[in-house]
Amino acid sequence: APAAFALRYIEVMGPVLLAGSGQPTSKVFRTLMRRAFDRPDRKSTGKKPRVALSLAPIAETPAIVRKFASWFTPAIFHGAEVERFTVAGEPDAMPEARAKEIVERADLIFLSGGDPVVGARLFTESGADVWLREARARGAALAGGSAGAILLGAFWASWPDEPDGRPFDGGELVRCTGVVPDLVLDTHAEEDEWAELSLVRGMLEARGERVRLRGIPTGGGLIVDGEGALEEIGDPPFQP
């Protein structure tokens, strides 16, 4: 019985679509969205699909929130109905029951780019990370670009900056949503030779965390299927 239950659980797990860049006009983004809405395991009901949009990674910069909100229109989500949800800690947080309802009825939950540490703390401290894991378990797709992709993994890190803006060792791990619990990501850091991901790897090894690490370049993406297998889209990922 336990084995049969586990098999059924895996069969309904939704895909996780990860873009190195959050630009909705990019080829990789368009490819991932097409895959999100053209799934053989989801029969059409004749109703428009629903997208739950989170801008939590940029919650601390209201002017950018307004700009980002204008990017994510129904057109880039294949005509789906797009509804933003906000969680406790965001300046415009909505009641928890309303936010959770938006997530629960969504066919796709999308997390925007921004600051992964800001997003991670908002989701974990509000408990909304649980909603995202439950959404995937019921078969919904989840997606993120840039920081939003990082957030769908297990960890990232926060550290102080040197005067020239470069990170240095001495940071601390930050738990992300864990939608993909064994994957740690960085995005569009190819010009820095994935320096931050290397630092995060050291922190994870020091804690004995056993995870997969990938760096998704600007022109690349990953799809994580229900069994955890990775499919590469566009430029191949960096693997430390």
PDB file of C-alpha atoms in Angstrom:
ATOM      1  CA  ALA A   1       0.000   0.000   0.000  1.00  0.00           C
ATOM      2  CA  PRO A   2       2.682   2.586   0.802  1.00  0.00           C
ATOM      3  CA  ALA A   3       4.420   1.877  -2.511  1.00  0.00           C
ATOM      4  CA  ALA A   4       1.159   2.220  -4.430  1.00  0.00           C
ATOM      5  CA  PHE A   5       0.408   5.503  -2.693  1.00  0.00           C
ATOM      6  CA  ALA A   6       3.879   6.832  -3.520  1.00  0.00           C
ATOM      7  CA  LEU A   7       3.403   5.924  -7.186  1.00  0.00           C
ATOM      8  CA  ARG A   8       0.072   7.763  -7.373  1.00  0.00           C
ATOM      9  CA  TYR A   9       1.630  10.779  -5.658  1.00  0.00           C
ATOM     10  CA  ILE A  10       4.467  10.955  -8.181  1.00  0.00           C
ATOM     11  CA  GLU A  11       2.070  10.629 -11.108  1.00  0.00           C
ATOM     12  CA  VAL A  12       0.163  13.784 -10.177  1.00  0.00           C
ATOM     13  CA  MET A  13       3.168  15.936  -9.248  1.00  0.00           C
ATOM     14  CA  GLY A  14       3.196  19.005 -11.455  1.00  0.00           C
ATOM     15  CA  PRO A  15       6.201  20.143 -13.491  1.00  0.00           C
ATOM     16  CA  VAL A  16       8.470  22.938 -12.326  1.00  0.00           C
ATOM     17  CA  LEU A  17       9.680  25.280 -15.080  1.00  0.00           C
ATOM     18  CA  LEU A  18      12.773  27.352 -14.399  1.00  0.00           C
ATOM     19  CA  ALA A  19      14.140  30.188 -16.540  1.00  0.00           C
ATOM     20  CA  GLY A  20      17.572  31.752 -16.244  1.00  0.00           C
ATOM     21  CA  SER A  21      16.057  35.127 -17.132  1.00  0.00           C
ATOM     22  CA  GLY A  22      12.714  36.495 -16.058  1.00  0.00           C
ATOM     23  CA  GLN A  23      12.175  38.408 -19.308  1.00  0.00           C
ATOM     24  CA  PRO A  24       8.753  37.273 -20.610  1.00  0.00           C
ATOM     25  CA  THR A  25       9.765  38.055 -24.216  1.00  0.00           C
ATOM     26  CA  SER A  26      12.692  35.606 -24.266  1.00  0.00           C
ATOM     27  CA  LYS A  27      12.607  32.433 -26.356  1.00  0.00           C
ATOM     28  CA  VAL A  28      13.230  30.267 -23.294  1.00  0.00           C
ATOM     29  CA  PHE A  29      10.374  31.889 -21.371  1.00  0.00           C
ATOM     30  CA  ARG A  30       7.976  31.353 -24.280  1.00  0.00           C
ATOM     31  CA  THR A  31       9.069  27.723 -24.603  1.00  0.00           C
ATOM     32  CA  LEU A  32       8.517  27.051 -20.911  1.00  0.00           C
ATOM     33  CA  MET A  33       5.087  28.662 -20.913  1.00  0.00           C
ATOM     34  CA  ARG A  34       4.046  26.608 -23.912  1.00  0.00           C
ATOM     35  CA  ARG A  35       5.080  23.481 -22.054  1.00  0.00           C
ATOM     36  CA  ALA A  36       3.204  24.609 -18.945  1.00  0.00           C
ATOM     37  CA  PHE A  37      -0.090  24.968 -20.793  1.00  0.00           C
ATOM     38  CA  ASP A  38       0.276  22.162 -23.348  1.00  0.00           C
ATOM     39  CA  ARG A  39       0.428  19.193 -21.026  1.00  0.00           C
ATOM     40  CA  PRO A  40      -0.880  15.776 -22.070  1.00  0.00           C
ATOM     41  CA  ASP A  41      -1.755  14.970 -18.453  1.00  0.00           C
ATOM     42  CA  ARG A  42      -4.190  17.915 -18.186  1.00  0.00           C
ATOM     43  CA  LYS A  43      -7.422  17.527 -20.107  1.00  0.00           C
ATOM     44  CA  SER A  44      -9.049  20.693 -21.387  1.00  0.00           C
ATOM     45  CA  THR A  45     -12.224  21.689 -19.548  1.00  0.00           C
ATOM     46  CA  GLY A  46     -13.099  24.486 -21.929  1.00  0.00           C
ATOM     47  CA  LYS A  47     -12.261  27.050 -19.246  1.00  0.00           C
ATOM     48  CA  LYS A  48      -9.395  29.504 -19.377  1.00  0.00           C
ATOM     49  CA  PRO A  49      -6.433  28.309 -17.320  1.00  0.00           C
ATOM     50  CA  ARG A  50      -5.586  30.360 -14.249  1.00  0.00           C
ATOM     51  CA  VAL A  51      -2.215  31.812 -13.299  1.00  0.00           C
ATOM     52  CA  ALA A  52      -1.359  32.878  -9.751  1.00  0.00           C
ATOM     53  CA  LEU A  53       1.377  35.531  -9.956  1.00  0.00           C
ATOM     54  CA  SER A  54       3.707  36.493  -7.122  1.00  0.00           C
ATOM     55  CA  LEU A  55       5.970  39.557  -7.154  1.00  0.00           C
ATOM     56  CA  ALA A  56       7.247  38.872  -3.626  1.00  0.00           C
ATOM     57  CA  PRO A  57      10.945  38.970  -4.663  1.00  0.00           C
ATOM     58  CA  ILE A  58      10.564  42.691  -5.446  1.00  0.00           C
ATOM     59  CA  ALA A  59       8.223  43.535  -2.568  1.00  0.00           C
ATOM     60  CA  GLU A  60      10.692  46.052  -1.123  1.00  0.00           C
ATOM     61  CA  THR A  61      10.690  48.192  -4.301  1.00  0.00           C
ATOM     62  CA  PRO A  62       7.099  49.349  -5.028  1.00  0.00           C
ATOM     63  CA  ALA A  63       8.044  51.252  -8.194  1.00  0.00           C
ATOM     64  CA  ILE A  64       9.509  48.088  -9.718  1.00  0.00           C
ATOM     65  CA  VAL A  65       6.447  46.100  -8.604  1.00  0.00           C
ATOM     66  CA  ARG A  66       4.268  48.324 -10.787  1.00  0.00           C
ATOM     67  CA  LYS A  67       6.616  47.878 -13.731  1.00  0.00           C
ATOM     68  CA  PHE A  68       6.832  44.100 -13.377  1.00  0.00           C
ATOM     69  CA  ALA A  69       3.070  43.777 -12.970  1.00  0.00           C
ATOM     70  CA  SER A  70       2.619  45.367 -16.392  1.00  0.00           C
ATOM     71  CA  TRP A  71       4.873  42.737 -17.991  1.00  0.00           C
ATOM     72  CA  PHE A  72       2.948  39.677 -16.875  1.00  0.00           C
ATOM     73  CA  THR A  73      -0.211  39.961 -18.946  1.00  0.00           C
ATOM     74  CA  PRO A  74      -2.579  37.185 -20.057  1.00  0.00           C
ATOM     75  CA  ALA A  75      -0.966  37.301 -23.508  1.00  0.00           C
ATOM     76  CA  ILE A  76       2.350  35.871 -22.315  1.00  0.00           C
ATOM     77  CA  PHE A  77       0.500  33.152 -20.399  1.00  0.00           C
ATOM     78  CA  HIS A  78      -1.364  31.858 -23.462  1.00  0.00           C
ATOM     79  CA  GLY A  79      -4.507  33.840 -22.704  1.00  0.00           C
ATOM     80  CA  ALA A  80      -4.856  32.554 -19.159  1.00  0.00           C
ATOM     81  CA  GLU A  81      -6.519  34.552 -16.421  1.00  0.00           C
ATOM     82  CA  VAL A  82      -3.744  36.146 -14.357  1.00  0.00           C
ATOM     83  CA  GLU A  83      -4.330  37.030 -10.729  1.00  0.00           C
ATOM     84  CA  ARG A  84      -1.642  38.351  -8.433  1.00  0.00           C
ATOM     85  CA  PHE A  85      -1.471  37.128  -4.834  1.00  0.00           C
ATOM     86  CA  THR A  86       0.415  38.768  -1.977  1.00  0.00           C
ATOM     87  CA  VAL A  87       1.471  37.321   1.363  1.00  0.00           C
ATOM     88  CA  ALA A  88       2.075  38.595   4.869  1.00  0.00           C
ATOM     89  CA  GLY A  89       5.063  40.907   4.958  1.00  0.00           C
ATOM     90  CA  GLU A  90       4.441  42.483   1.554  1.00  0.00           C
ATOM     91  CA  PRO A  91       3.341  46.141   1.705  1.00  0.00           C
ATOM     92  CA  ASP A  92       0.062  45.299  -0.036  1.00  0.00           C
ATOM     93  CA  ALA A  93      -0.519  41.922   1.621  1.00  0.00           C
ATOM     94  CA  MET A  94      -3.999  40.508   1.150  1.00  0.00           C
ATOM     95  CA  PRO A  95      -5.875  38.381   3.699  1.00  0.00           C
ATOM     96  CA  GLU A  96      -4.296  34.946   3.961  1.00  0.00           C
ATOM     97  CA  ALA A  97      -7.479  33.098   3.013  1.00  0.00           C
ATOM     98  CA  ARG A  98      -7.826  35.089  -0.206  1.00  0.00           C
ATOM     99  CA  ALA A  99      -4.180  34.618  -1.200  1.00  0.00           C
ATOM    100  CA  LYS A 100      -4.328  30.898  -0.525  1.00  0.00           C
ATOM    101  CA  GLU A 101      -7.525  30.572  -2.571  1.00  0.00           C
ATOM    102  CA  ILE A 102      -5.809  32.177  -5.585  1.00  0.00           C
ATOM    103  CA  VAL A 103      -2.963  29.661  -5.326  1.00  0.00           C
ATOM    104  CA  GLU A 104      -5.257  26.684  -4.790  1.00  0.00           C
ATOM    105  CA  ARG A 105      -7.332  27.294  -7.923  1.00  0.00           C
ATOM    106  CA  ALA A 106      -4.363  28.081 -10.179  1.00  0.00           C
ATOM    107  CA  ASP A 107      -3.144  25.841 -12.978  1.00  0.00           C
ATOM    108  CA  LEU A 108       0.224  27.635 -12.914  1.00  0.00           C
ATOM    109  CA  ILE A 109       1.896  29.537 -10.081  1.00  0.00           C
ATOM    110  CA  PHE A 110       4.573  31.948 -11.288  1.00  0.00           C
ATOM    111  CA  LEU A 111       7.224  33.670  -9.156  1.00  0.00           C
ATOM    112  CA  SER A 112       8.886  36.770 -10.589  1.00  0.00           C
ATOM    113  CA  GLY A 113      12.525  37.791 -10.525  1.00  0.00           C
ATOM    114  CA  GLY A 114      14.009  40.165  -7.976  1.00  0.00           C
ATOM    115  CA  ASP A 115      15.837  39.355  -4.745  1.00  0.00           C
ATOM    116  CA  PRO A 116      15.692  35.649  -3.833  1.00  0.00           C
ATOM    117  CA  VAL A 117      16.461  36.316  -0.161  1.00  0.00           C
ATOM    118  CA  VAL A 118      13.548  38.765   0.139  1.00  0.00           C
ATOM    119  CA  GLY A 119      11.213  36.299  -1.578  1.00  0.00           C
ATOM    120  CA  ALA A 120      12.396  33.320   0.458  1.00  0.00           C
ATOM    121  CA  ARG A 121      11.853  35.061   3.771  1.00  0.00           C
ATOM    122  CA  LEU A 122       8.406  36.303   2.790  1.00  0.00           C
ATOM    123  CA  PHE A 123       7.255  32.865   1.676  1.00  0.00           C
ATOM    124  CA  THR A 124       8.679  30.889   4.577  1.00  0.00           C
ATOM    125  CA  GLU A 125       7.724  33.355   7.314  1.00  0.00           C
ATOM    126  CA  SER A 126       4.146  33.673   5.999  1.00  0.00           C
ATOM    127  CA  GLY A 127       3.762  29.928   5.499  1.00  0.00           C
ATOM    128  CA  ALA A 128       3.015  30.421   1.800  1.00  0.00           C
ATOM    129  CA  ASP A 129       5.852  28.042   0.886  1.00  0.00           C
ATOM    130  CA  VAL A 130       3.575  25.243   2.093  1.00  0.00           C
ATOM    131  CA  TRP A 131       0.865  26.341  -0.369  1.00  0.00           C
ATOM    132  CA  LEU A 132       3.343  26.078  -3.238  1.00  0.00           C
ATOM    133  CA  ARG A 133       4.449  22.557  -2.296  1.00  0.00           C
ATOM    134  CA  GLU A 134       0.831  21.498  -1.932  1.00  0.00           C
ATOM    135  CA  ALA A 135       0.013  23.001  -5.326  1.00  0.00           C
ATOM    136  CA  ARG A 136       2.663  20.932  -7.029  1.00  0.00           C
ATOM    137  CA  ALA A 137       1.518  17.809  -5.197  1.00  0.00           C
ATOM    138  CA  ARG A 138      -2.004  18.238  -6.610  1.00  0.00           C
ATOM    139  CA  GLY A 139      -0.631  18.576 -10.146  1.00  0.00           C
ATOM    140  CA  ALA A 140      -0.324  22.318 -10.710  1.00  0.00           C
ATOM    141  CA  ALA A 141       2.689  23.619 -12.608  1.00  0.00           C
ATOM    142  CA  LEU A 142       5.041  26.069 -10.936  1.00  0.00           C
ATOM    143  CA  ALA A 143       7.439  28.385 -12.715  1.00  0.00           C
ATOM    144  CA  GLY A 144       9.906  31.132 -11.985  1.00  0.00           C
ATOM    145  CA  GLY A 145      12.361  33.335 -13.785  1.00  0.00           C
ATOM    146  CA  SER A 146      15.679  34.504 -12.345  1.00  0.00           C
ATOM    147  CA  ALA A 147      15.156  34.906  -8.561  1.00  0.00           C
ATOM    148  CA  GLY A 148      11.787  33.193  -8.914  1.00  0.00           C
ATOM    149  CA  ALA A 149      13.557  30.098 -10.215  1.00  0.00           C
ATOM    150  CA  ILE A 150      16.006  30.151  -7.300  1.00  0.00           C
ATOM    151  CA  LEU A 151      13.071  30.373  -4.881  1.00  0.00           C
ATOM    152  CA  LEU A 152      11.547  27.131  -6.146  1.00  0.00           C
ATOM    153  CA  GLY A 153      14.630  25.215  -5.011  1.00  0.00           C
ATOM    154  CA  ALA A 154      15.788  24.268  -1.534  1.00  0.00           C
ATOM    155  CA  PHE A 155      18.270  26.956  -0.458  1.00  0.00           C
ATOM    156  CA  TRP A 156      20.014  30.171  -1.334  1.00  0.00           C
ATOM    157  CA  ALA A 157      22.242  32.363   0.848  1.00  0.00           C
ATOM    158  CA  SER A 158      22.587  35.808   2.330  1.00  0.00           C
ATOM    159  CA  TRP A 159      25.952  37.395   2.945  1.00  0.00           C
ATOM    160  CA  PRO A 160      27.547  40.824   3.468  1.00  0.00           C
ATOM    161  CA  ASP A 161      29.143  42.630   0.529  1.00  0.00           C
ATOM    162  CA  GLU A 162      32.643  43.891   0.027  1.00  0.00           C
ATOM    163  CA  PRO A 163      32.978  47.612  -0.832  1.00  0.00           C
ATOM    164  CA  ASP A 164      33.157  46.808  -4.543  1.00  0.00           C
ATOM    165  CA  GLY A 165      29.878  44.911  -4.358  1.00  0.00           C
ATOM    166  CA  ARG A 166      31.278  41.394  -4.683  1.00  0.00           C
ATOM    167  CA  PRO A 167      30.094  38.771  -2.184  1.00  0.00           C
ATOM    168  CA  PHE A 168      32.577  37.139   0.115  1.00  0.00           C
ATOM    169  CA  ASP A 169      32.536  34.005   2.208  1.00  0.00           C
ATOM    170  CA  GLY A 170      30.918  34.260   5.622  1.00  0.00           C
ATOM    171  CA  GLY A 171      27.279  34.256   4.601  1.00  0.00           C
ATOM    172  CA  GLU A 172      24.484  32.027   5.818  1.00  0.00           C
ATOM    173  CA  LEU A 173      22.087  29.694   4.099  1.00  0.00           C
ATOM    174  CA  VAL A 174      18.515  30.834   3.539  1.00  0.00           C
ATOM    175  CA  ARG A 175      15.816  28.210   3.147  1.00  0.00           C
ATOM    176  CA  CYS A 176      13.698  28.643   0.009  1.00  0.00           C
ATOM    177  CA  THR A 177      10.281  27.165  -0.766  1.00  0.00           C
ATOM    178  CA  GLY A 178      11.541  23.611  -1.348  1.00  0.00           C
ATOM    179  CA  VAL A 179       9.104  22.969  -4.192  1.00  0.00           C
ATOM    180  CA  VAL A 180      12.004  20.991  -5.666  1.00  0.00           C
ATOM    181  CA  PRO A 181      13.535  19.864  -2.367  1.00  0.00           C
ATOM    182  CA  ASP A 182      16.832  18.472  -3.668  1.00  0.00           C
ATOM    183  CA  LEU A 183      17.805  21.255  -6.096  1.00  0.00           C
ATOM    184  CA  VAL A 184      19.750  24.483  -5.481  1.00  0.00           C
ATOM    185  CA  LEU A 185      19.928  26.997  -8.316  1.00  0.00           C
ATOM    186  CA  ASP A 186      21.608  30.163  -9.437  1.00  0.00           C
ATOM    187  CA  THR A 187      20.643  32.101 -12.556  1.00  0.00           C
ATOM    188  CA  HIS A 188      22.269  34.312 -15.224  1.00  0.00           C
ATOM    189  CA  ALA A 189      25.619  34.468 -13.388  1.00  0.00           C
ATOM    190  CA  GLU A 190      27.773  33.153 -16.211  1.00  0.00           C
ATOM    191  CA  GLU A 191      29.799  36.387 -16.399  1.00  0.00           C
ATOM    192  CA  ASP A 192      30.822  35.951 -12.747  1.00  0.00           C
ATOM    193  CA  GLU A 193      31.677  32.299 -13.383  1.00  0.00           C
ATOM    194  CA  TRP A 194      28.981  31.265 -10.888  1.00  0.00           C
ATOM    195  CA  ALA A 195      30.937  32.618  -7.905  1.00  0.00           C
ATOM    196  CA  GLU A 196      27.905  32.834  -5.619  1.00  0.00           C
ATOM    197  CA  LEU A 197      26.811  29.286  -6.433  1.00  0.00           C
ATOM    198  CA  SER A 198      30.283  28.074  -5.485  1.00  0.00           C
ATOM    199  CA  LEU A 199      29.993  29.815  -2.118  1.00  0.00           C
ATOM    200  CA  VAL A 200      26.562  28.285  -1.559  1.00  0.00           C
ATOM    201  CA  ARG A 201      27.940  24.856  -2.411  1.00  0.00           C
ATOM    202  CA  GLY A 202      30.563  25.273   0.321  1.00  0.00           C
ATOM    203  CA  MET A 203      27.914  26.221   2.871  1.00  0.00           C
ATOM    204  CA  LEU A 204      25.786  23.217   1.904  1.00  0.00           C
ATOM    205  CA  GLU A 205      28.722  20.825   2.144  1.00  0.00           C
ATOM    206  CA  ALA A 206      29.585  22.191   5.583  1.00  0.00           C
ATOM    207  CA  ARG A 207      26.042  21.372   6.734  1.00  0.00           C
ATOM    208  CA  GLY A 208      26.029  17.955   5.105  1.00  0.00           C
ATOM    209  CA  GLU A 209      23.157  18.846   2.754  1.00  0.00           C
ATOM    210  CA  ARG A 210      22.943  16.473  -0.218  1.00  0.00           C
ATOM    211  CA  VAL A 211      21.450  18.373  -3.139  1.00  0.00           C
ATOM    212  CA  ARG A 212      21.903  18.898  -6.857  1.00  0.00           C
ATOM    213  CA  LEU A 213      23.313  22.272  -7.906  1.00  0.00           C
ATOM    214  CA  ARG A 214      22.753  23.942 -11.251  1.00  0.00           C
ATOM    215  CA  GLY A 215      23.474  27.354 -12.695  1.00  0.00           C
ATOM    216  CA  ILE A 216      20.921  28.326 -15.342  1.00  0.00           C
ATOM    217  CA  PRO A 217      22.427  30.768 -17.849  1.00  0.00           C
ATOM    218  CA  THR A 218      20.535  33.744 -19.267  1.00  0.00           C
ATOM    219  CA  GLY A 219      19.605  31.799 -22.402  1.00  0.00           C
ATOM    220  CA  GLY A 220      18.748  28.572 -20.620  1.00  0.00           C
ATOM    221  CA  GLY A 221      15.996  26.870 -18.695  1.00  0.00           C
ATOM    222  CA  LEU A 222      15.215  23.663 -16.857  1.00  0.00           C
ATOM    223  CA  ILE A 223      12.075  21.586 -16.502  1.00  0.00           C
ATOM    224  CA  VAL A 224      11.770  19.326 -13.456  1.00  0.00           C
ATOM    225  CA  ASP A 225       9.262  16.533 -14.071  1.00  0.00           C
ATOM    226  CA  GLY A 226       7.140  14.733 -11.498  1.00  0.00           C
ATOM    227  CA  GLU A 227       9.900  12.262 -10.717  1.00  0.00           C
ATOM    228  CA  GLY A 228      12.572  14.934 -10.354  1.00  0.00           C
ATOM    229  CA  ALA A 229      14.333  14.390 -13.696  1.00  0.00           C
ATOM    230  CA  LEU A 230      15.811  17.504 -15.296  1.00  0.00           C
ATOM    231  CA  GLU A 231      15.248  18.517 -18.907  1.00  0.00           C
ATOM    232  CA  GLU A 232      17.438  21.251 -20.375  1.00  0.00           C
ATOM    233  CA  ILE A 233      15.981  24.041 -22.516  1.00  0.00           C
ATOM    234  CA  GLY A 234      18.231  26.371 -24.537  1.00  0.00           C
ATOM    235  CA  ASP A 235      21.774  26.956 -23.278  1.00  0.00           C
ATOM    236  CA  PRO A 236      22.989  24.116 -21.016  1.00  0.00           C
ATOM    237  CA  PRO A 237      23.257  24.695 -17.266  1.00  0.00           C
ATOM    238  CA  PHE A 238      26.457  24.963 -15.267  1.00  0.00           C
ATOM    239  CA  GLN A 239      27.053  22.060 -12.895  1.00  0.00           C
ATOM    240  CA  PRO A 240      29.660  22.641 -10.174  1.00  0.00           C
TER     241      PRO A 240
END
